[in-house]
CSV table of C-alpha atoms and ligand atoms in Angstrom, one decimal:
chain,number,residue,atom,x,y,z
M,27,MET,CA,93.0,78.1,106.7
M,28,SER,CA,92.1,80.2,109.5
M,29,VAL,CA,89.8,82.9,109.8
M,30,GLN,CA,90.8,86.2,110.5
M,31,ASN,CA,89.3,88.6,112.6
M,32,LEU,CA,89.0,92.4,111.1
M,33,THR,CA,88.2,95.8,112.3
M,34,ASP,CA,87.3,98.4,110.4
M,35,MET,CA,89.6,101.7,110.6
M,36,SER,CA,88.8,104.9,108.8
M,37,LEU,CA,91.7,106.1,106.5
M,38,ASP,CA,92.4,109.1,108.9
M,39,GLU,CA,92.0,106.4,112.1
M,40,ILE,CA,95.3,104.3,110.3
M,41,TYR,CA,97.3,107.7,109.7
M,42,LYS,CA,96.7,108.5,113.3
M,43,LEU,CA,97.3,105.1,114.7
M,44,ALA,CA,100.5,105.0,112.6
M,45,HIS,CA,101.7,108.4,113.4
M,46,LYS,CA,101.2,108.4,117.4
M,47,VAL,CA,102.9,104.9,117.7
M,48,MET,CA,106.2,106.1,115.3
M,49,ARG,CA,106.0,109.4,117.4
M,50,ALA,CA,106.4,106.9,120.9
M,51,ALA,CA,109.2,105.5,119.4
M,52,GLY,CA,111.2,108.3,119.3
M,53,CYS,CA,110.4,109.7,115.1
M,54,ASP,CA,110.5,113.5,115.2
M,55,GLU,CA,107.3,114.8,113.6
M,56,ALA,CA,108.5,115.1,110.4
M,57,ASN,CA,109.8,111.4,110.6
M,58,ALA,CA,106.2,110.1,112.0
M,59,ALA,CA,104.0,112.4,109.4
M,60,ALA,CA,105.9,110.7,106.7
M,61,ILE,CA,105.9,107.0,107.7
M,62,ALA,CA,102.1,107.3,108.4
M,63,ASP,CA,101.0,109.3,105.3
M,64,THR,CA,103.3,106.3,104.0
M,65,VAL,CA,101.5,103.7,105.5
M,66,MET,CA,97.9,105.5,105.4
M,67,ARG,CA,98.3,105.3,101.2
M,68,ALA,CA,99.5,102.2,101.5
M,69,GLU,CA,96.2,100.6,102.7
M,70,ARG,CA,94.2,103.3,100.8
M,71,ASP,CA,95.2,102.1,97.7
M,72,GLY,CA,94.9,98.1,99.3
M,73,SER,CA,98.8,97.6,99.1
M,74,THR,CA,98.3,95.7,102.4
M,75,SER,CA,101.4,94.2,102.9
M,76,HIS,CA,103.1,97.5,103.1
M,77,GLY,CA,100.3,99.0,105.4
M,78,LEU,CA,100.2,99.1,109.1
M,79,PHE,CA,101.3,95.1,108.5
M,80,ARG,CA,104.9,97.0,108.5
M,81,ILE,CA,104.4,99.5,111.7
M,82,PRO,CA,106.2,96.3,114.1
M,83,GLY,CA,109.2,96.4,111.9
M,84,TYR,CA,109.6,100.6,111.4
M,85,VAL,CA,109.3,100.4,115.4
M,86,GLY,CA,111.4,97.4,115.9
M,87,SER,CA,114.0,98.9,113.6
M,88,ILE,CA,114.5,101.9,116.1
M,89,LYS,CA,114.2,100.2,119.2
M,90,SER,CA,117.0,98.0,118.4
M,91,GLY,CA,119.0,101.2,117.7
M,92,LYS,CA,119.5,100.3,113.9
M,93,VAL,CA,117.4,103.5,112.5
M,94,THR,CA,117.7,106.8,113.4
M,95,ALA,CA,113.9,108.0,114.5
M,96,ASP,CA,114.8,111.9,113.7
M,97,ALA,CA,117.0,111.5,111.1
M,98,ASN,CA,117.2,114.8,108.9
M,99,PRO,CA,118.5,114.0,105.4
M,100,LYS,CA,120.9,115.8,103.4
M,101,ILE,CA,120.3,116.6,99.6
M,102,ALA,CA,123.2,117.4,97.6
M,103,GLN,CA,122.6,118.5,93.9
M,104,THR,CA,126.5,117.6,92.7
M,105,LEU,CA,125.5,118.0,88.6
M,106,PRO,CA,122.6,119.5,87.2
M,107,SER,CA,121.2,116.3,86.8
M,108,VAL,CA,122.7,114.0,89.6
M,109,LEU,CA,120.8,114.2,93.2
M,110,LYS,CA,122.3,112.3,96.1
M,111,VAL,CA,120.3,112.3,98.9
M,112,ASP,CA,122.4,110.9,102.5
M,113,GLY,CA,119.3,109.6,104.1
M,114,GLN,CA,121.2,110.1,107.4
M,115,MET,CA,120.3,106.4,108.9
M,116,GLY,CA,116.6,107.1,109.0
M,117,TYR,CA,113.5,105.6,107.1
M,118,ALA,CA,113.3,106.4,103.5
M,119,PRO,CA,109.9,108.0,103.4
M,120,LEU,CA,111.3,111.6,104.7
M,121,ALA,CA,114.2,111.0,102.3
M,122,LEU,CA,112.2,110.2,99.1
M,123,GLN,CA,109.6,113.7,100.4
M,124,ALA,CA,113.0,115.8,100.8
M,125,GLY,CA,114.4,114.7,97.4
M,126,LEU,CA,111.8,113.9,94.6
M,127,PRO,CA,110.5,117.7,94.1
M,128,GLN,CA,114.3,118.4,93.3
M,129,LEU,CA,114.3,115.5,91.3
M,130,ALA,CA,111.4,116.6,89.3
M,131,GLU,CA,112.7,120.0,89.0
M,132,ALA,CA,116.1,118.9,87.8
M,133,ALA,CA,114.4,116.4,85.1
M,134,HIS,CA,112.4,119.1,83.8
M,135,LYS,CA,115.3,121.1,83.1
M,136,THR,CA,118.0,118.8,82.1
M,137,GLY,CA,115.7,116.1,80.4
M,138,ILE,CA,116.6,113.3,82.7
M,139,ALA,CA,117.7,113.2,86.4
M,140,VAL,CA,118.7,110.6,89.0
M,141,MET,CA,118.9,110.7,92.3
M,142,SER,CA,120.1,108.7,94.3
M,143,ILE,CA,119.5,107.8,98.1
M,144,VAL,CA,121.6,106.1,100.7
M,145,ASN,CA,122.0,105.2,104.1
M,146,SER,CA,118.4,104.4,104.7
M,147,PHE,CA,115.8,102.0,105.0
M,148,HIS,CA,113.1,101.2,103.1
M,149,PHE,CA,109.9,99.1,104.2
M,150,ALA,CA,107.7,100.2,102.0
M,151,ALA,CA,106.2,100.0,98.1
M,152,LEU,CA,108.3,102.0,95.0
M,153,TRP,CA,104.8,103.2,93.4
M,154,PRO,CA,104.6,106.0,95.7
M,155,GLU,CA,107.9,107.8,94.6
M,156,THR,CA,107.4,106.7,90.7
M,157,GLU,CA,103.6,107.9,90.3
M,158,TYR,CA,104.8,111.2,92.0
M,159,LEU,CA,106.8,111.7,88.9
M,160,ALA,CA,104.2,110.9,86.4
M,161,GLU,CA,102.3,113.4,88.2
M,162,GLN,CA,104.3,116.0,87.4
M,163,GLY,CA,104.8,114.9,83.4
M,164,LEU,CA,107.3,112.5,83.6
M,165,VAL,CA,108.6,109.0,83.5
M,166,GLY,CA,109.8,107.8,86.6
M,167,LEU,CA,111.6,104.7,87.8
M,168,ALA,CA,112.4,103.5,90.9
M,169,CYS,CA,114.6,100.4,92.2
M,170,THR,CA,116.0,98.6,96.0
M,171,ALA,CA,117.4,95.7,97.2
M,172,PHE,CA,116.6,94.2,100.6
M,173,LYS,CA,118.7,91.2,102.2
M,174,PRO,CA,118.9,88.0,100.8
M,175,SER,CA,115.8,85.8,100.5
M,176,VAL,CA,115.9,84.8,96.6
M,177,ALA,CA,117.9,82.5,95.0
M,178,PRO,CA,119.6,83.4,91.5
M,179,PHE,CA,117.8,81.1,88.7
M,180,GLY,CA,119.7,78.0,88.9
M,181,ALA,CA,121.1,78.4,92.9
M,182,LYS,CA,119.4,77.1,96.1
M,183,GLN,CA,120.9,79.5,98.4
M,184,ALA,CA,119.9,83.5,98.7
M,185,PHE,CA,121.6,86.0,97.0
M,186,PHE,CA,119.1,89.0,96.3
M,187,GLY,CA,116.8,90.3,98.5
M,188,THR,CA,113.2,90.7,96.7
M,189,ASN,CA,114.5,93.5,94.6
M,190,PRO,CA,111.7,95.8,93.8
M,191,LEU,CA,111.1,97.7,90.5
M,192,SER,CA,108.7,100.3,89.9
M,193,PHE,CA,108.0,102.1,86.6
M,194,ALA,CA,105.3,104.9,86.0
M,195,PHE,CA,104.4,107.0,83.0
M,196,PRO,CA,102.2,109.8,82.5
M,197,ASN,CA,99.0,108.7,81.3
M,198,PRO,CA,97.5,112.1,79.4
M,199,GLY,CA,93.5,112.4,80.7
M,200,SER,CA,93.9,109.4,83.5
M,201,SER,CA,95.9,108.2,86.0
M,202,PRO,CA,99.3,107.2,85.3
M,203,TYR,CA,100.6,103.9,84.4
M,204,VAL,CA,102.2,102.7,87.0
M,205,PHE,CA,103.8,99.1,87.8
M,206,ASP,CA,105.6,98.2,90.6
M,207,MET,CA,106.4,94.8,91.7
M,208,ALA,CA,108.9,92.4,93.9
M,209,THR,CA,111.3,90.7,90.9
M,210,SER,CA,110.8,87.1,93.1
M,211,ARG,CA,107.6,85.4,92.5
M,212,LEU,CA,106.2,86.7,95.7
M,213,ALA,CA,107.0,89.7,97.8
M,214,LYS,CA,108.0,88.4,100.9
M,215,GLY,CA,104.9,90.1,102.8
M,216,ASP,CA,102.7,88.3,101.1
M,217,VAL,CA,104.4,85.0,101.9
M,218,GLN,CA,104.4,86.4,105.6
M,219,ILE,CA,100.8,87.4,105.1
M,220,ALA,CA,99.8,83.7,103.6
M,221,ALA,CA,102.1,81.7,106.3
M,222,ARG,CA,99.6,84.3,109.2
M,223,ASP,CA,96.3,83.4,107.0
M,224,GLY,CA,97.4,79.8,106.1
M,225,HIS,CA,97.1,80.3,102.5
M,226,GLU,CA,98.8,78.0,100.3
M,227,LEU,CA,101.5,79.9,97.7
M,228,PRO,CA,101.6,79.4,94.2
M,229,ALA,CA,103.8,76.7,92.3
M,230,ASP,CA,107.5,77.9,92.0
M,231,THR,CA,107.3,80.6,94.9
M,232,GLY,CA,110.2,79.3,96.5
M,233,LEU,CA,111.8,76.4,97.9
M,234,ASP,CA,112.1,74.4,101.3
M,235,ALA,CA,115.1,74.5,104.2
M,236,ALA,CA,116.2,71.2,102.0
M,237,GLY,CA,116.0,72.9,98.8
M,238,ASN,CA,112.7,71.3,97.3
M,239,PRO,CA,109.8,73.3,95.8
M,240,SER,CA,107.2,74.0,98.1
M,241,THR,CA,103.6,76.1,98.3
M,242,ASP,CA,104.1,75.8,102.2
M,243,PRO,CA,104.8,79.3,103.4
M,244,ASN,CA,106.2,78.4,106.6
M,245,GLU,CA,108.3,76.2,105.4
M,246,VAL,CA,109.5,78.8,102.2
M,247,LEU,CA,110.0,81.4,105.1
M,248,LYS,CA,112.9,78.6,106.1
M,249,GLY,CA,113.7,78.2,102.9
M,250,VAL,CA,114.1,80.9,99.9
M,251,LEU,CA,112.2,82.8,97.7
M,252,LEU,CA,112.3,81.8,93.9
M,253,PRO,CA,112.8,85.1,91.1
M,254,PHE,CA,109.6,85.7,88.3
M,255,GLY,CA,110.0,84.3,85.4
M,256,GLY,CA,113.4,81.8,86.0
M,257,TYR,CA,116.5,83.6,84.1
M,258,LYS,CA,114.5,86.2,82.9
M,259,GLY,CA,113.3,87.5,86.4
M,260,SER,CA,116.8,86.5,87.3
M,261,ALA,CA,118.4,89.1,85.2
M,262,ILE,CA,116.3,92.0,86.4
M,263,ALA,CA,117.2,91.4,89.8
M,264,THR,CA,120.6,91.5,89.4
M,265,MET,CA,120.2,94.7,87.0
M,266,VAL,CA,117.9,96.3,90.4
M,267,GLU,CA,121.1,95.0,92.7
M,268,LEU,CA,123.5,96.6,90.2
M,269,LEU,CA,121.7,100.2,90.1
M,270,CYS,CA,120.7,100.4,93.6
M,271,ALA,CA,124.0,99.3,94.8
M,272,GLY,CA,126.6,99.0,92.1
M,273,VAL,CA,125.7,102.8,91.4
M,274,THR,CA,124.5,104.5,94.1
M,275,GLY,CA,127.6,103.1,96.4
M,276,ASP,CA,125.3,101.2,99.2
M,277,ASN,CA,125.0,97.7,100.2
M,278,PHE,CA,124.1,94.6,97.8
M,279,SER,CA,121.4,92.8,99.2
M,280,VAL,CA,124.5,90.3,100.6
M,281,GLU,CA,126.1,93.2,102.2
M,282,ALA,CA,123.2,93.8,103.9
M,283,GLY,CA,122.6,90.5,105.2
M,284,ARG,CA,125.7,90.6,106.7
M,285,GLU,CA,125.6,93.7,108.3
M,286,ASP,CA,122.0,93.6,109.6
M,287,ASN,CA,121.1,92.6,113.2
M,288,ASN,CA,117.7,91.3,112.0
M,289,ASP,CA,115.4,93.0,114.0
M,290,GLY,CA,112.6,92.3,111.8
M,291,GLY,CA,112.8,95.7,110.1
M,292,PRO,CA,114.6,96.8,106.7
M,293,ALA,CA,118.4,96.5,106.2
M,294,LYS,CA,120.1,99.8,105.3
M,295,GLY,CA,120.1,100.1,101.4
M,296,GLY,CA,120.4,102.3,98.4
M,297,GLU,CA,117.4,103.5,95.9
M,298,LEU,CA,118.2,104.8,92.0
M,299,VAL,CA,115.1,107.0,91.1
M,300,ILE,CA,114.9,107.9,87.6
M,301,ALA,CA,113.0,110.6,86.4
M,302,ILE,CA,112.9,111.4,82.4
M,303,SER,CA,110.8,114.2,80.6
M,304,PRO,CA,108.9,112.9,77.2
M,305,GLU,CA,108.6,116.7,77.0
M,306,LEU,CA,111.8,117.4,76.2
M,307,ILE,CA,112.8,114.6,74.8
M,308,SER,CA,109.9,113.6,72.4
M,309,SER,CA,110.0,114.6,68.6
M,310,GLY,CA,106.7,114.7,68.6
M,311,ASP,CA,103.2,115.2,70.4
M,312,TRP,CA,104.0,112.4,73.0
M,313,LYS,CA,100.8,113.2,75.0
M,314,ALA,CA,98.5,112.5,72.0
M,315,HIS,CA,100.5,109.2,70.9
M,316,VAL,CA,100.6,107.6,74.2
M,317,ALA,CA,97.0,108.3,75.0
M,318,GLY,CA,96.4,106.7,72.0
M,319,PHE,CA,98.4,103.6,72.9
M,320,PHE,CA,97.2,103.4,76.4
M,321,THR,CA,92.8,103.8,74.4
M,322,GLU,CA,94.1,100.8,72.4
M,323,MET,CA,95.7,98.6,74.8
M,324,LYS,CA,92.8,99.0,77.0
M,325,GLY,CA,90.6,98.0,74.0
M,326,LEU,CA,91.5,94.7,74.3
M,327,ASP,CA,89.7,92.2,76.0
M,328,GLY,CA,91.1,90.7,79.1
M,329,ILE,CA,93.1,93.6,79.7
M,330,ARG,CA,93.6,95.8,82.6
M,331,LEU,CA,97.0,97.9,83.0
M,332,ALA,CA,99.0,98.1,86.1
M,333,GLY,CA,98.3,100.8,88.6
M,334,GLU,CA,94.3,100.6,87.8
M,335,ARG,CA,93.8,98.3,90.8
M,336,ARG,CA,95.2,100.5,93.4
M,337,HIS,CA,93.9,104.1,91.5
M,338,LYS,CA,90.5,102.2,91.5
M,339,ASN,CA,90.6,101.2,95.3
M,340,ARG,CA,91.7,105.2,96.0
M,341,LEU,CA,88.0,106.2,94.7
M,342,ASP,CA,86.7,104.4,98.3
M,343,THR,CA,87.4,106.9,101.1
M,344,GLY,CA,85.3,104.8,103.6
M,345,PRO,CA,86.7,102.5,106.0
M,346,ARG,CA,89.1,99.3,105.1
M,347,GLN,CA,89.4,96.4,107.0
M,348,ILE,CA,92.1,95.5,108.8
M,349,ASN,CA,93.6,92.4,110.9
M,350,THR,CA,92.5,92.6,114.2
M,351,ALA,CA,95.2,90.7,115.8
M,352,LEU,CA,97.6,93.3,113.7
M,353,ILE,CA,96.0,96.7,115.5
M,354,GLU,CA,96.9,94.9,119.0
M,355,THR,CA,99.9,94.1,118.4
M,356,ILE,CA,100.5,97.9,117.0
M,357,TYR,CA,98.8,99.1,120.1
M,358,SER,CA,100.8,97.1,122.3
M,359,LEU,CA,103.8,99.4,121.0
M,360,LEU,CA,102.3,101.9,122.5
Z,23,NDP,P1,101.6,92.5,92.6
Z,23,NDP,O1,102.5,91.0,92.5
Z,23,NDP,O2,100.8,92.4,93.3
Z,23,NDP,O3,101.8,93.2,91.5
Z,23,NDP,C1,102.6,93.7,90.7
Z,23,NDP,C2,102.6,94.6,89.8
Z,23,NDP,O4,101.9,94.1,88.8
Z,23,NDP,C3,101.7,95.7,90.0
Z,23,NDP,O5,102.1,97.2,89.7
Z,23,NDP,C4,100.0,95.9,89.8
Z,23,NDP,O6,99.3,96.6,89.7
Z,23,NDP,C5,100.4,94.9,88.3
Z,23,NDP,N1,99.2,93.7,88.3
Z,23,NDP,C6,98.7,92.7,88.9
Z,23,NDP,N2,97.9,92.1,88.3
Z,23,NDP,C7,97.7,92.5,87.2
Z,23,NDP,C8,97.0,92.3,86.2
Z,23,NDP,N3,96.1,91.3,85.8
Z,23,NDP,N4,97.0,93.0,85.0
Z,23,NDP,C9,98.0,94.3,84.8
Z,23,NDP,N5,98.8,94.3,85.7
Z,23,NDP,C10,99.0,93.7,87.2
Z,23,NDP,O7,102.7,93.1,93.3
Z,23,NDP,P2,104.1,92.4,93.7
Z,23,NDP,O8,103.7,91.4,95.1
Z,23,NDP,O9,105.4,91.9,93.2
Z,23,NDP,O10,104.9,93.7,95.1
Z,23,NDP,C11,104.2,93.9,96.1
Z,23,NDP,C12,105.1,95.1,96.4
Z,23,NDP,O11,105.7,95.1,97.3
Z,23,NDP,C13,105.3,96.6,95.8
Z,23,NDP,O12,104.6,98.1,96.0
Z,23,NDP,C14,106.8,96.8,95.6
Z,23,NDP,O13,107.4,97.8,95.7
Z,23,NDP,C15,106.7,96.2,97.5
Z,23,NDP,N6,108.4,95.5,97.7
Z,23,NDP,C16,109.4,96.5,98.2
Z,23,NDP,C17,110.2,95.8,99.0
Z,23,NDP,C18,110.9,96.6,99.3
Z,23,NDP,O14,112.5,96.4,100.2
Z,23,NDP,N7,110.6,98.2,99.9
Z,23,NDP,C19,110.4,94.9,98.8
Z,23,NDP,C20,109.8,93.8,97.8
Z,23,NDP,C21,108.6,94.4,97.5
Z,23,NDP,P3,98.2,97.1,90.8
Z,23,NDP,O15,98.8,97.7,91.6
Z,23,NDP,O16,97.4,98.2,90.2
Z,23,NDP,O17,97.4,95.7,91.2
């Protein structure tokens, strides 16, 4: 196992470094600020595979000409409950920042609203969007696809992306319940980090290039990942493909893989975000009902709720320990 050299960075320093590098890469102020905020919040919450670790990929995809650094997302509300966001070939954080308040407003009026994002590049976690909705008293559901790196159950060939799915529900009087997970056994970023740090992978994470199960991250990176939970996870990954590509009209993972230039950043794809208002739909006192459910669930031995780890990390406003080699790589991009 390799020993990591770590450097302390305050959240402000993390934001400023990300912002400076994205500005240097050609982003306008709005895009640089949206990406830096996403990266800083990921480090703040301990979502390290979507923090500074992603900056070289963000920059690489601008340098290769794939992503438009100063894209100005366009929003069309085609029905009272339907918002269509065209990311204009830019990164997702600004498209989300622009669309989410309108999505929340629509759901508060209609009970349920949906937002599709197309022509955009998603390189982050999904909890920022679903958690935002839960903080407005709404249920949030979001999913996106990627390039093929996961074999459907029974196959040995990559077809799905790691296809994350996030769901958030307001937890009255407490921080929202939020899960955000890749539908692969492990997210690819975690496999890359395991390779970098010399860690072995859990069983059932992936197959090597010859199609044999392997716990060596370097071998799995040459082969394919597997869905979580066998055929059940494979079904959820299929659902994600259909929601974020079948519904939005943007790329399925296989299509994204065929058109991507493999510059190390994300592929162009769609995202679907759904917001539901329990206030407008429930036939009872949903707040008391839900609070009772979470209280009873948390009373069980050995339980923690999804999202709690991040929310606990967030209370620590002190410095975060960042891989020193990563910081050097990021400075070399300036
Ligand atoms: P994890 O397996 O680390 O966690 C998945 C979820 O389970 C989290 O919500 C986590 O909550 C929760 N959880 C973990 N342990 C427990 C536990 N013991 N009890 C209850 N809940 C628990 O996430 P993944 O590695 O699958 O995904 C990591 C990130 O990668 C996600 O944010 C995802 O959006 C992102 N991703 C993005 C992609 C993209 O294309 N943009 C592609 C693939 C993944 P908590 O956060 O509190 O730990």
